Coordinates of C-alpha atoms and ligand atoms in Angstrom, one line a residue:
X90 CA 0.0 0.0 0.0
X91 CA 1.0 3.3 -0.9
X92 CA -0.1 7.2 -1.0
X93 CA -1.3 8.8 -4.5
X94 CA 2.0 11.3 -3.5
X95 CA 4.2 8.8 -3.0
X96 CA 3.3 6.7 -5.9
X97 CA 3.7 9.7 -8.4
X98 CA 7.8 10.2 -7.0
X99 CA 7.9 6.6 -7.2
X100 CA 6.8 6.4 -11.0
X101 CA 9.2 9.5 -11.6
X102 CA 12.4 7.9 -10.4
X103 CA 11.8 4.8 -11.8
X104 CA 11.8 6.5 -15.2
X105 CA 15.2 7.8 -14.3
X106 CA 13.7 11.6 -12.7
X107 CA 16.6 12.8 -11.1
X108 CA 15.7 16.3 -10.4
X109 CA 12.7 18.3 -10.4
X110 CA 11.5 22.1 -10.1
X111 CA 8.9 22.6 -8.0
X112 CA 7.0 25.0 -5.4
X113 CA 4.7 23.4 -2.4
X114 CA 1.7 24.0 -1.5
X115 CA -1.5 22.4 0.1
X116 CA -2.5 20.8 -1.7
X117 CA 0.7 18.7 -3.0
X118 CA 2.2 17.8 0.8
X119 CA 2.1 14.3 0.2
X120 CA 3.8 14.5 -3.1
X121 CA 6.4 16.2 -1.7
X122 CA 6.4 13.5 1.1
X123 CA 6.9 11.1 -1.7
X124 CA 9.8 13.3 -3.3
X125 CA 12.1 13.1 -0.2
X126 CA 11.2 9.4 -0.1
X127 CA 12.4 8.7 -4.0
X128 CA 15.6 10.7 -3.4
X129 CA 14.5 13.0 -6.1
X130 CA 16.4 16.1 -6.2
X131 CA 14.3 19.3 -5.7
X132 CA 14.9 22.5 -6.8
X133 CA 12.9 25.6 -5.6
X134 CA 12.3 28.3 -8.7
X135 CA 10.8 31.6 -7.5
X136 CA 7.5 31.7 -9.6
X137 CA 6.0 28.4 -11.4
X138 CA 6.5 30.1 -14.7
X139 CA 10.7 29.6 -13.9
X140 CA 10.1 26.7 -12.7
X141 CA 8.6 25.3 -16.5
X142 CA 11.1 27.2 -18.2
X143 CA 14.1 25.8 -16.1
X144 CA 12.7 22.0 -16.8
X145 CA 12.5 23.1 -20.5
X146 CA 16.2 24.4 -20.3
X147 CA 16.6 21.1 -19.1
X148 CA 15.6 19.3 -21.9
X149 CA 17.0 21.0 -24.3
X150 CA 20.7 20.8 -23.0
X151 CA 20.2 17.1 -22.4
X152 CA 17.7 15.5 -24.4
X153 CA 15.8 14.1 -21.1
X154 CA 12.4 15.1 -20.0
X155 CA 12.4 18.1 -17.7
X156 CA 9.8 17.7 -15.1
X157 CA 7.9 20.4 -12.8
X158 CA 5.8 20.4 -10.2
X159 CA 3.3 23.0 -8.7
X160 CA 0.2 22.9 -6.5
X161 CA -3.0 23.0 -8.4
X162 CA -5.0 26.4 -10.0
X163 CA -3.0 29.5 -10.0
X164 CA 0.3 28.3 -9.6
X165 CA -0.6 25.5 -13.0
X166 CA -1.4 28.6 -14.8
X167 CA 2.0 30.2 -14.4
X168 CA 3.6 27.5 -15.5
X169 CA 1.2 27.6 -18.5
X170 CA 2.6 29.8 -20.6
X171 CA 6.1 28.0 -20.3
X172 CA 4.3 25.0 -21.3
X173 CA 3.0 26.5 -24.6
X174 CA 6.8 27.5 -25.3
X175 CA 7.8 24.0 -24.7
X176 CA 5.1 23.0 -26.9
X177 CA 5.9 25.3 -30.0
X178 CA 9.5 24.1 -29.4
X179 CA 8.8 20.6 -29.4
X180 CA 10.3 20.5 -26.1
X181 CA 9.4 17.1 -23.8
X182 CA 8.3 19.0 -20.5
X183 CA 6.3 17.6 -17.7
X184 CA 4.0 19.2 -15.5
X185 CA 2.8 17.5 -12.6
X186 CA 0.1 19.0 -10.5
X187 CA -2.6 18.3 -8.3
X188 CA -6.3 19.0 -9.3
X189 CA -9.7 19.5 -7.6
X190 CA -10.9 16.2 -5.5
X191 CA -12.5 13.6 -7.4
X192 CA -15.7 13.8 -6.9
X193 CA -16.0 17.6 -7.2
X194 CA -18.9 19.1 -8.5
X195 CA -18.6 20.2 -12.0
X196 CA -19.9 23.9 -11.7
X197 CA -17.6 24.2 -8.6
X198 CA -18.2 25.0 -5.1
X199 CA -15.0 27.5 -4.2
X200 CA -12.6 25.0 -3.3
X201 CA -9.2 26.6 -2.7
X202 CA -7.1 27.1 -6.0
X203 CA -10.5 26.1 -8.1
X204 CA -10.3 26.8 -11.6
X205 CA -13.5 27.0 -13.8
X206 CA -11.6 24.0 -15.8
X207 CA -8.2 23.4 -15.6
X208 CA -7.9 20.5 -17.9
X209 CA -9.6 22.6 -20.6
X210 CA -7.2 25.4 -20.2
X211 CA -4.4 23.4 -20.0
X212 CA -5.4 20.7 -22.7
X213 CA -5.4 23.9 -25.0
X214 CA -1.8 24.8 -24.8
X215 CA 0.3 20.6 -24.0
X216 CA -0.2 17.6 -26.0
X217 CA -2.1 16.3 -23.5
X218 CA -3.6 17.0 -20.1
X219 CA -4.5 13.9 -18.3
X220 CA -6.3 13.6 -15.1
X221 CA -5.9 10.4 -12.9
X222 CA -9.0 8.7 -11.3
X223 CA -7.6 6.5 -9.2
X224 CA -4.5 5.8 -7.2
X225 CA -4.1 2.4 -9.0
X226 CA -4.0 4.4 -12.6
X227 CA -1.1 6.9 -10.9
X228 CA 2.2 4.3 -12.3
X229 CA 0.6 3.8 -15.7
X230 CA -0.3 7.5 -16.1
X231 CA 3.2 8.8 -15.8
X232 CA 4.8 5.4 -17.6
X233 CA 2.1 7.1 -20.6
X234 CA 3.5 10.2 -20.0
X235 CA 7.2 9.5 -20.5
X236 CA 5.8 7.0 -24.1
X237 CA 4.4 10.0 -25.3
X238 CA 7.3 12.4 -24.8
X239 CA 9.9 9.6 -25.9
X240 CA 8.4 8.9 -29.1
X241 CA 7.5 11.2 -32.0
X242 CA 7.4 14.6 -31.6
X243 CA 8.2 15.6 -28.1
X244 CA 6.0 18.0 -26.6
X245 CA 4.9 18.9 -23.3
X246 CA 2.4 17.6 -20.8
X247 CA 0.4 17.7 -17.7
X248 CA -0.3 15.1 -15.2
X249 CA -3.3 16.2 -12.7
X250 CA -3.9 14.6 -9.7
X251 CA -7.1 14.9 -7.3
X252 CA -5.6 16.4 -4.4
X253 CA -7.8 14.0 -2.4
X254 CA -6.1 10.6 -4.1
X255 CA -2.7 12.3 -3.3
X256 CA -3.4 11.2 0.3
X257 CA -5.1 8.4 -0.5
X258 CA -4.1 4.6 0.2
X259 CA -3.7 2.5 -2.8
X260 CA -2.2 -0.5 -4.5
X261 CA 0.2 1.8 -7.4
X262 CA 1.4 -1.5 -9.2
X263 CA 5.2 -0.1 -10.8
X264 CA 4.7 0.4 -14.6
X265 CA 7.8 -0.4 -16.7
X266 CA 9.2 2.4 -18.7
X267 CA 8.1 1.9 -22.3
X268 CA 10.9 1.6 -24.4
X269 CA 10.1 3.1 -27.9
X270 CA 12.7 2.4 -30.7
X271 CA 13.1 5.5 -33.0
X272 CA 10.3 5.4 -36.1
X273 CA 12.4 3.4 -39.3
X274 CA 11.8 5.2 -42.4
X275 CA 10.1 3.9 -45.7
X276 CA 12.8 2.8 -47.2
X277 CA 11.2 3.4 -51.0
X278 CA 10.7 7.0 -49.6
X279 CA 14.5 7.0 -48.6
X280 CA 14.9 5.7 -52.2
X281 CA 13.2 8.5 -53.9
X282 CA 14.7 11.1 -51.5
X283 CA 18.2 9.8 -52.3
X284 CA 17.6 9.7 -56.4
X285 CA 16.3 13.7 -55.8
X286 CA 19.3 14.7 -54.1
X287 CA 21.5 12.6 -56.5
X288 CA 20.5 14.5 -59.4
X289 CA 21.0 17.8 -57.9
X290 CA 23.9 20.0 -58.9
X291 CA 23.0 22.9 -56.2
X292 CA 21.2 21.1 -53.5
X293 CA 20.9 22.7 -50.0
X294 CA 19.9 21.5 -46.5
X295 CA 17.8 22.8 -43.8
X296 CA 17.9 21.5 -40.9
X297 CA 15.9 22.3 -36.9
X298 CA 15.1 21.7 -34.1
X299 CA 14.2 17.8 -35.3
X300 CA 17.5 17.7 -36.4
X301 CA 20.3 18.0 -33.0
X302 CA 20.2 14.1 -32.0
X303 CA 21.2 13.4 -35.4
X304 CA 24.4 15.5 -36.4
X305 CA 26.7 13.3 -37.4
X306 CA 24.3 11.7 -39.8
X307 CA 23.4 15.5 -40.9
X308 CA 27.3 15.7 -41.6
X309 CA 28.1 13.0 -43.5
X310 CA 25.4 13.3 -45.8
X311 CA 25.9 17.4 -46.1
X312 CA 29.5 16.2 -47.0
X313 CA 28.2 13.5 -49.7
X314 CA 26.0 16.0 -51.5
X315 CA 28.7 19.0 -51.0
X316 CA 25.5 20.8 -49.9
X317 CA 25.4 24.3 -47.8
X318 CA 23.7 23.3 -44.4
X319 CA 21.5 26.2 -43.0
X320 CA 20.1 25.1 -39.3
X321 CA 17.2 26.9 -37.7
X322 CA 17.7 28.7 -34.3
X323 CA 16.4 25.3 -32.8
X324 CA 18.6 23.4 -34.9
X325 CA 21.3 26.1 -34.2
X326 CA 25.1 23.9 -34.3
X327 CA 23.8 20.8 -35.1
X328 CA 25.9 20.9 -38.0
X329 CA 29.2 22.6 -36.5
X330 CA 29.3 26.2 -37.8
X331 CA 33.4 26.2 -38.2
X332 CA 32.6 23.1 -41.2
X333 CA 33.1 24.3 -44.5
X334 CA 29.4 23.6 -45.3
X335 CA 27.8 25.3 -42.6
X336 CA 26.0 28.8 -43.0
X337 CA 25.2 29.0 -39.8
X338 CA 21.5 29.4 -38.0
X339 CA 18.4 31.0 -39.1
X340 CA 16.8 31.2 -41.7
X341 CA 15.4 34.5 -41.7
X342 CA 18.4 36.1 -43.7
X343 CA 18.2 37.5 -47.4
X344 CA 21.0 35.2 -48.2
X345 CA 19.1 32.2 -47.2
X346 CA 16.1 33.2 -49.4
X347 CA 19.0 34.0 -52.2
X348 CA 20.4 30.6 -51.5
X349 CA 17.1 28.6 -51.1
X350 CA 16.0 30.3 -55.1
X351 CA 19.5 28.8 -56.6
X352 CA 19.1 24.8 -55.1
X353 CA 17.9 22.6 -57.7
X354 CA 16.7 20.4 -55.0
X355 CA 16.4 20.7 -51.2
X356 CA 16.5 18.3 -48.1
X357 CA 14.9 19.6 -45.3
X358 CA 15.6 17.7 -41.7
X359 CA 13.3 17.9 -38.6
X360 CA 12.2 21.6 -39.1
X361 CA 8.9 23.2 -39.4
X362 CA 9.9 26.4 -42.1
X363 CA 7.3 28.2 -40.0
X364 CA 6.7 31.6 -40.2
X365 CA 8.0 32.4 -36.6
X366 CA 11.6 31.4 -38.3
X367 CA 11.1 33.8 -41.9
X368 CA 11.3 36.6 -40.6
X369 CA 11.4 37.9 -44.3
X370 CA 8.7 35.5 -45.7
X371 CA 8.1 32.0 -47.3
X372 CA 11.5 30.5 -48.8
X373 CA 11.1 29.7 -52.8
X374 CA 12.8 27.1 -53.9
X375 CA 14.5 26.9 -56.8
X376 CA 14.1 22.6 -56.9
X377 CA 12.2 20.0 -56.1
X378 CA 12.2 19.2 -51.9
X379 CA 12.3 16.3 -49.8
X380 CA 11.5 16.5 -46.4
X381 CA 12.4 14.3 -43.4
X382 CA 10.1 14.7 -40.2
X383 CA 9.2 12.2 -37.1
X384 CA 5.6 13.7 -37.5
X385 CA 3.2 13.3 -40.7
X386 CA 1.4 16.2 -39.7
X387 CA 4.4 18.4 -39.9
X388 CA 5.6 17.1 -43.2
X389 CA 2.8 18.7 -45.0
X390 CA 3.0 21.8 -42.9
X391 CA 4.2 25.2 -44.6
X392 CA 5.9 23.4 -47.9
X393 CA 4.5 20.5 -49.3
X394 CA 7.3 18.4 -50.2
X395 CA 7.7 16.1 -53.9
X396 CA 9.1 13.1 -51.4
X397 CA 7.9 12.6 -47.5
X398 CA 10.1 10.8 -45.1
X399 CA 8.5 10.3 -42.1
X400 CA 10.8 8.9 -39.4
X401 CA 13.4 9.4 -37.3
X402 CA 16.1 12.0 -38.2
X403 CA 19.1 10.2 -37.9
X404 CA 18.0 7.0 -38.9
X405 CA 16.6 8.6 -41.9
X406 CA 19.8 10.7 -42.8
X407 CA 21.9 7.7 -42.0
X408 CA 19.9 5.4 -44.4
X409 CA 20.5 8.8 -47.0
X410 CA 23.9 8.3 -46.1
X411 CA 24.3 4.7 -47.3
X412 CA 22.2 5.3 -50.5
X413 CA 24.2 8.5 -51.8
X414 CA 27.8 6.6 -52.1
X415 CA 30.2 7.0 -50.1
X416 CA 32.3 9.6 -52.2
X417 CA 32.0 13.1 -51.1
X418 CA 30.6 15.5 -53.9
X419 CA 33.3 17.4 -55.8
X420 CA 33.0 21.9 -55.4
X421 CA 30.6 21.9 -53.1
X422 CA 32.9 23.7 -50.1
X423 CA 34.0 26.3 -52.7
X424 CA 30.4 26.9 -54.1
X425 CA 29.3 27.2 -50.2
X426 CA 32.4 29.3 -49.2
X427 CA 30.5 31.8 -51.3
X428 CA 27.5 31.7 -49.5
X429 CA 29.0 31.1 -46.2
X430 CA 30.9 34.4 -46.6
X431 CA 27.7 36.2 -47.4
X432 CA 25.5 35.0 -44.7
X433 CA 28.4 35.3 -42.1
X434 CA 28.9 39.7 -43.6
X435 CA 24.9 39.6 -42.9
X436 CA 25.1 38.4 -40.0
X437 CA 28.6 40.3 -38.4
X438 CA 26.6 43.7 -40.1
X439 CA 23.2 42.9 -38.3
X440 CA 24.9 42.1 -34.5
X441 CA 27.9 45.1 -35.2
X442 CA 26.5 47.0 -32.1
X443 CA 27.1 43.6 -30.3
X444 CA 30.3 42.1 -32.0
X445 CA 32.9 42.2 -29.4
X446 CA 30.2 41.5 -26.5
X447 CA 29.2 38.2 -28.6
X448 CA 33.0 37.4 -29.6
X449 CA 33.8 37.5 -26.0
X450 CA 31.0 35.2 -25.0
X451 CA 32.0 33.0 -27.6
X452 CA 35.1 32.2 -26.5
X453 CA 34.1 32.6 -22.6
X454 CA 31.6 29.5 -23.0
X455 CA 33.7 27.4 -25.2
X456 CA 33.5 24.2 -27.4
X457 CA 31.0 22.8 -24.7
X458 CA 29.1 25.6 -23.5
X459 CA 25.9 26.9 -24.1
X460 CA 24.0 30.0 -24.1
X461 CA 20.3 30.4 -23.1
X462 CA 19.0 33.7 -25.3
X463 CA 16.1 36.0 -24.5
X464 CA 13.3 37.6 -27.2
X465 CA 15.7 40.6 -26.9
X466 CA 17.6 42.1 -30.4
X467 CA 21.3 41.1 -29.1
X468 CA 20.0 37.4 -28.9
X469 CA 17.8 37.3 -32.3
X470 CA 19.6 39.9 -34.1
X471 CA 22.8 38.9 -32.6
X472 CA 23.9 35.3 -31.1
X473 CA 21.5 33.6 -33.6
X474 CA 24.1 34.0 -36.2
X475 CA 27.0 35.5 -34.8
X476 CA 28.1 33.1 -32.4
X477 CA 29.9 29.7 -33.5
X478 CA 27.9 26.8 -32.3
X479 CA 30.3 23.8 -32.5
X480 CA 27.3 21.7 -31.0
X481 CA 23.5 21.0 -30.8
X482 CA 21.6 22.0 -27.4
X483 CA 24.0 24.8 -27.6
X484 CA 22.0 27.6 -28.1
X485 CA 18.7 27.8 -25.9
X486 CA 16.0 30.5 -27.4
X487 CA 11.8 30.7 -27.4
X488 CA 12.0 30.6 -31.0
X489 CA 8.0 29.4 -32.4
X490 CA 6.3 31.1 -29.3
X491 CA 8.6 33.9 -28.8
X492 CA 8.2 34.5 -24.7
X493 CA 9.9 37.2 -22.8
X494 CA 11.7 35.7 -19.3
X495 CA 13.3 32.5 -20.6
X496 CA 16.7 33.0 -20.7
X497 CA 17.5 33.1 -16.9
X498 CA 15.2 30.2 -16.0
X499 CA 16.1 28.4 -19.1
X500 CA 19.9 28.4 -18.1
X501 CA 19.5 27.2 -14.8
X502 CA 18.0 24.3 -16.1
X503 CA 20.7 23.7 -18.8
X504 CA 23.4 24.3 -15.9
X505 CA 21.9 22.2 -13.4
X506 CA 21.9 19.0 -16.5
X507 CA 25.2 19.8 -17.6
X508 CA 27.3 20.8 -14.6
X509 CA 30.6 20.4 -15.9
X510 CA 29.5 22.4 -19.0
X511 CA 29.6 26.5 -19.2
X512 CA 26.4 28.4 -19.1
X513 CA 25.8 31.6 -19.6
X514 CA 22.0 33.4 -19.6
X515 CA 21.9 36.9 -22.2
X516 CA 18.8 39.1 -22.6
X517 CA 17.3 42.3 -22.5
X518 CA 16.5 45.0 -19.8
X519 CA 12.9 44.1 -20.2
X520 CA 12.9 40.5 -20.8
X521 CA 15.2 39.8 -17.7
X522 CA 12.5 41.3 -15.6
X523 CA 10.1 38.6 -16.8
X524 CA 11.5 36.3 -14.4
X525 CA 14.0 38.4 -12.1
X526 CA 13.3 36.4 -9.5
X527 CA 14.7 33.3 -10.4
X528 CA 18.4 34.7 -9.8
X529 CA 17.4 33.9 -6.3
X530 CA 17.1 30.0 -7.1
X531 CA 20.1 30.6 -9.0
X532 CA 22.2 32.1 -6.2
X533 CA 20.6 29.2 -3.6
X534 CA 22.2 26.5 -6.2
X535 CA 25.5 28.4 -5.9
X536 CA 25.5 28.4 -9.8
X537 CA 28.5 30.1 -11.7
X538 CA 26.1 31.6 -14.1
X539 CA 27.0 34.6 -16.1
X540 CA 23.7 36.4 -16.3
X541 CA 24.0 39.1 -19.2
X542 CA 21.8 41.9 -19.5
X543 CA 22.0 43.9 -22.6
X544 CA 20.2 47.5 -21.3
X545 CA 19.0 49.8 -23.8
X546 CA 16.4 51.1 -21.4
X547 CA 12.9 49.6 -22.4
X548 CA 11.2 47.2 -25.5
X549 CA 14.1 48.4 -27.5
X550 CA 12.6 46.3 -30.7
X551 CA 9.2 47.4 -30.3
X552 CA 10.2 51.0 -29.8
X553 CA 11.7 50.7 -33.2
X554 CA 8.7 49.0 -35.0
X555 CA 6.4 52.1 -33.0
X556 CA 8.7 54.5 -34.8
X557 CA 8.8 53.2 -38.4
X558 CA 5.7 53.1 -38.0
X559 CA 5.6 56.7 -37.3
X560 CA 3.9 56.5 -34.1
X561 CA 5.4 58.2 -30.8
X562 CA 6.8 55.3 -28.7
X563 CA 4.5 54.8 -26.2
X564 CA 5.2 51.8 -23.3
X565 CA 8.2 51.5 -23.8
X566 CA 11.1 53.6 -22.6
X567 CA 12.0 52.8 -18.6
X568 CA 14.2 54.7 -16.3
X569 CA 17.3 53.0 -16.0
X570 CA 17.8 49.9 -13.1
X571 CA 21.0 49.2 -11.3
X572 CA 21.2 45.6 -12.8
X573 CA 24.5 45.0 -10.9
X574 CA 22.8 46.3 -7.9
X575 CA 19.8 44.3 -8.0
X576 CA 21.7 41.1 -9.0
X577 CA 23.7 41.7 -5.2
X578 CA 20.5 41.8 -3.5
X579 CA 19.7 38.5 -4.6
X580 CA 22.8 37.2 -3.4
X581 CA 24.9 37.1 -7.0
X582 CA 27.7 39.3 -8.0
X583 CA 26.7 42.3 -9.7
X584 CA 28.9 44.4 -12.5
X585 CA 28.5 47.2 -14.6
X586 CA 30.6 46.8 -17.8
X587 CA 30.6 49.8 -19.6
X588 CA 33.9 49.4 -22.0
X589 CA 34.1 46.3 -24.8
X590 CA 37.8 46.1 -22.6
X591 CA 36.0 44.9 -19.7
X592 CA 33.8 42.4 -20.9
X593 CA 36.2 39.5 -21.5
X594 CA 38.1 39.9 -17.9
X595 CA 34.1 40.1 -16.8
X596 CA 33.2 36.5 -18.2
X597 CA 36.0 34.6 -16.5
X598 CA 35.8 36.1 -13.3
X599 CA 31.6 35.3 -13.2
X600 CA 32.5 31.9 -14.7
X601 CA 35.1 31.4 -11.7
X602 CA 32.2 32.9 -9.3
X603 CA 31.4 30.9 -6.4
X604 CA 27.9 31.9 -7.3
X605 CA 26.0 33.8 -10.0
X606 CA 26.7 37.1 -11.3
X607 CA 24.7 39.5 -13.3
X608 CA 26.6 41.4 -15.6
X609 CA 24.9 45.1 -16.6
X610 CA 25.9 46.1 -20.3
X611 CA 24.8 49.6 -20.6
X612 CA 24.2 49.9 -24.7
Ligands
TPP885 C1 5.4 37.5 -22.8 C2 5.7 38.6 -23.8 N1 5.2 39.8 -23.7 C3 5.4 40.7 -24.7 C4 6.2 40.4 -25.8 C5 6.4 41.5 -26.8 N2 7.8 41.9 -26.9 C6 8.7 41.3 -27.8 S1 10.2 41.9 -27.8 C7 9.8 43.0 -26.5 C8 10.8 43.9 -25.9 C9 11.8 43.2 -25.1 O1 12.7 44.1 -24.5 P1 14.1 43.7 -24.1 O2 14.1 42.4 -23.4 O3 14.7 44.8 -23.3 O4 14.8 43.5 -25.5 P2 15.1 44.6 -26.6 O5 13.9 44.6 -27.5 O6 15.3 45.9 -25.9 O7 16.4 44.2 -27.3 C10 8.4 42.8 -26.2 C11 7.8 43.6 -25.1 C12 6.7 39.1 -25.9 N3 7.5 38.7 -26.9 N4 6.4 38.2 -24.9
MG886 MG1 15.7 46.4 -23.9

């Protein structure tokens, strides 16, 4: 016999949770019982919504599931809209919350933390929101949970329990983890894809977010075609961005609409071409385009392709791989030195006002590091494309639903996965804010986590788009902070770096910190 609380730890370690982010409350005592009982490790984010985004920083920087937990109604809600990044990202996040008791009556009654419906709320923004109606059902719910997130498209989810079957007794049976081998593709559709790209004398590959568990197949077969490799921001280092064939990340860059006109046929790996990454519209291609994707549904989205691979990226690429020869294609480093050149003037023109603040973080973080970006200009405009990723889950950013906050949050989780690894967190003045509080949870962990705030005093991107439009910036401008200041009153180093000379020296002493330190760059 066992508790609903305890059983839900339980299931979580035995599918290898090691560490969660959570905040208590009344309603989740007994799963917090069961926590200390597992031996999971629990860290405490300052708001719910850090505490989502940290799990999905997390993810990304290992590839496991990042889970979360909350008490129910309000502090579900905050978490929500971290969820809906992790969802647009195709991020496997899991949120696991208590809910109204079972038997509670449908129009409510006032219960503490009662939502007019939670589920509905939240089974609008994850893959699924699933509530448990029994304590039996608690093992097999989250062994369902983990399937889901481990096969296919990884997305988020949420896991309610009835705050009454937390503390109830129960039989919870352990459920097995489900082990899902990665989707094999068709391999006539691997056929056709391969004869497509074989006939090509310009071909070009995209690759995203789909894409970073399956670079070194990405390589070999960018190095059999001799094909220019442009990644998303999601898919940002997958191919390593010092190769000859790599333009770099994003794809919303005149080049890469020049550059997507001149392929006579395309391979596109694991990414959505959505409009949230083309900035400057639809890509045209100049060829025919075969596109690999875990998910049907995502195949046909945005560019319908002449050949569909649905399967597993680096399965699929591999089996590529084996069909296109094993002779490298002749010219096709000199004829992408040409494009590499003019993505990489693009990119060093749009993130000048940045370029020895970005050089010095790219060398301060290193072959293994990885920077966690904010929706702020330095990050988009900037680190997109002017740092060097060498590797995927490199480079953290909210790409598809492009929330302010995550940086911070998001690198905590990343640093916490990948101690041994360098971590830095860059954003804005006004994104930073978003979740301010979480330097506190980043001081408790005693994290050497260079937080870097890029101040240009207010929505510095949406004060532009008020002017062009001609309209008098309104919401917008904000009296300066003391961002070193505030980072030493939650218990991090604070400094003001006000010349490019500075920044450097800056880096390795925070990276040396016995804690965090938040590093004010007045613009
Ligand atoms: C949650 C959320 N609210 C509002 C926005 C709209 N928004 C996009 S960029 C931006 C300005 C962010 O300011 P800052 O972080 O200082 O970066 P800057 O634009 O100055 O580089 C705003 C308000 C958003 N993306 N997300
Ligand atoms: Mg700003």
């Amino acid at each position: 016999m066992t508790t609903g609380g305890r059983a839900v730890a339980a299931a979580l370690a035995a599918h290898g949770v090691e560490l969660v982010w959570g905040i208590p409350g009344t309603h989740n005592l007994e799963l917090y019982a069961g926590l200390r009982a597992a031996g999971i490790r629990h860290v405490s984010p300052r708001h719910e919504q850090g505490g989502a985004f940290a799990a999905d920083g997390y993810a990304r920087a290992t590839g496991r599931v990042g889970v979360c937990i909350t008490t129910s109604g309000p502090a579900v809600l905050n978490a929500a809209t971290a969820l809906a990044q992790a969802y647009s990202d195709s991020i496997p996040v899991l949120l696991v919350a208590p809910g109204m008791p079972l038997h509670h009556p449908g129009l409510g009654n006032g219960e503490l933390h009662e939502t007019k419906d939670l589920g509905a709320a939240m089974g609008g923004i994850v893959a699924a929101s699933h509530r448990v109606a029994s304590v039996e059902e608690i093992p097999l719910a989250v062994a369902q949970a983990f399937a889901r997130m481990s096969s296919g498209r990884p997305r988020p989810m949420h896991l309610e329990i009835p705050l009454d079957l937390l503390v109830a007794e129960g039989e919870a049976d352990a459920v097995a983890p489900v082990f899902s081998p990665p989707l094999v593709a068709d391999p006539a559709a691997l056929d056709a894809a391969a004869a497509l790209l074989a006939r090509a004398e310009r071909p070009l590959v995209l690759a995203g977010g789909g894409a970073v568990g399956a670079a070194a197949e990405l390589r070999r077969v960018a190095e059999l075609l001799g094909a220019p490799v442009v990644c998303s921001i999601n898919g940002k280092g997958t191919l390593d961005e010092h190769h000859p064939l790599s333009m770099g990340a994003s794809y919303g860059r005149a080049v890469v609409a020049e550059l997507a006109a001149d392929a006579d046929a395309v391979l596109v790996v694991g990414s959505e071409l959505a409009p949230s990454d083309l900035w400057l519209g639809p890509l045209a291609f100049g060829g025919p385009v075969a596109r690999i994707d875990v998910d049907p549904v995502a195949i046909v989205t945005n560019v319908l392709p002449e050949v569909a691979v649905v399967g597993d990226a680096a399965l699929a690429l591999a089996g590529l791989g084996v069909r296109l020869g094993s002779v490298a294609a002749a010219g096709g480093e000199a004829r992408a030195g040409r494009w590499r050149a003019a993505f990489h003037a693009g990119a060093a023109q749009d993130a000048e006002r940045w370029s020895e603040l970005l050089a010095a973080i790219d060398d301060a973080v290193g072959e293994h590091g990885v920077v966690a970006a904010d929706s702020a200009m330095v990050c988009y405009f900037g680190a997109a494309a002017a740092l060097r990723s060498r590797r995927p889950r490199s480079f953290l950013y909210p790409t598809g639903f492009g929330t302010l906050g995550y940086a911070l949050p998001a690198a905590i989780g990343a640093q916490l996965g990948r101690p041994g690894d360098r971590v830095l967190a860059l954003a804005g003045d006004g994104g930073v804010l978003f979740s301010i509080a979480e330097l506190a949870a980043a001081a408790q962990e005693r994290l050497a986590l260079p937080v870097v705030v890029v101040d240009n005093s207010g929505y510095g991107e949406i004060r532009n788009e008020m002017r062009e439009r001609g309209d008098t910036p309104l919401g917008v401008d904000f009296p300066g902070l003391d961002f070193a200041a505030l980072g030493r009153a939650f218990n991090c180093h604070g400094e003001t770096v006000t010349s490019p000379d500075d920044i450097r020296a800056a880096l390795e002493r925070a990276f040396a910190a016995d804690r965090p330190t938040v590093l004010h760059v007045p613009e």
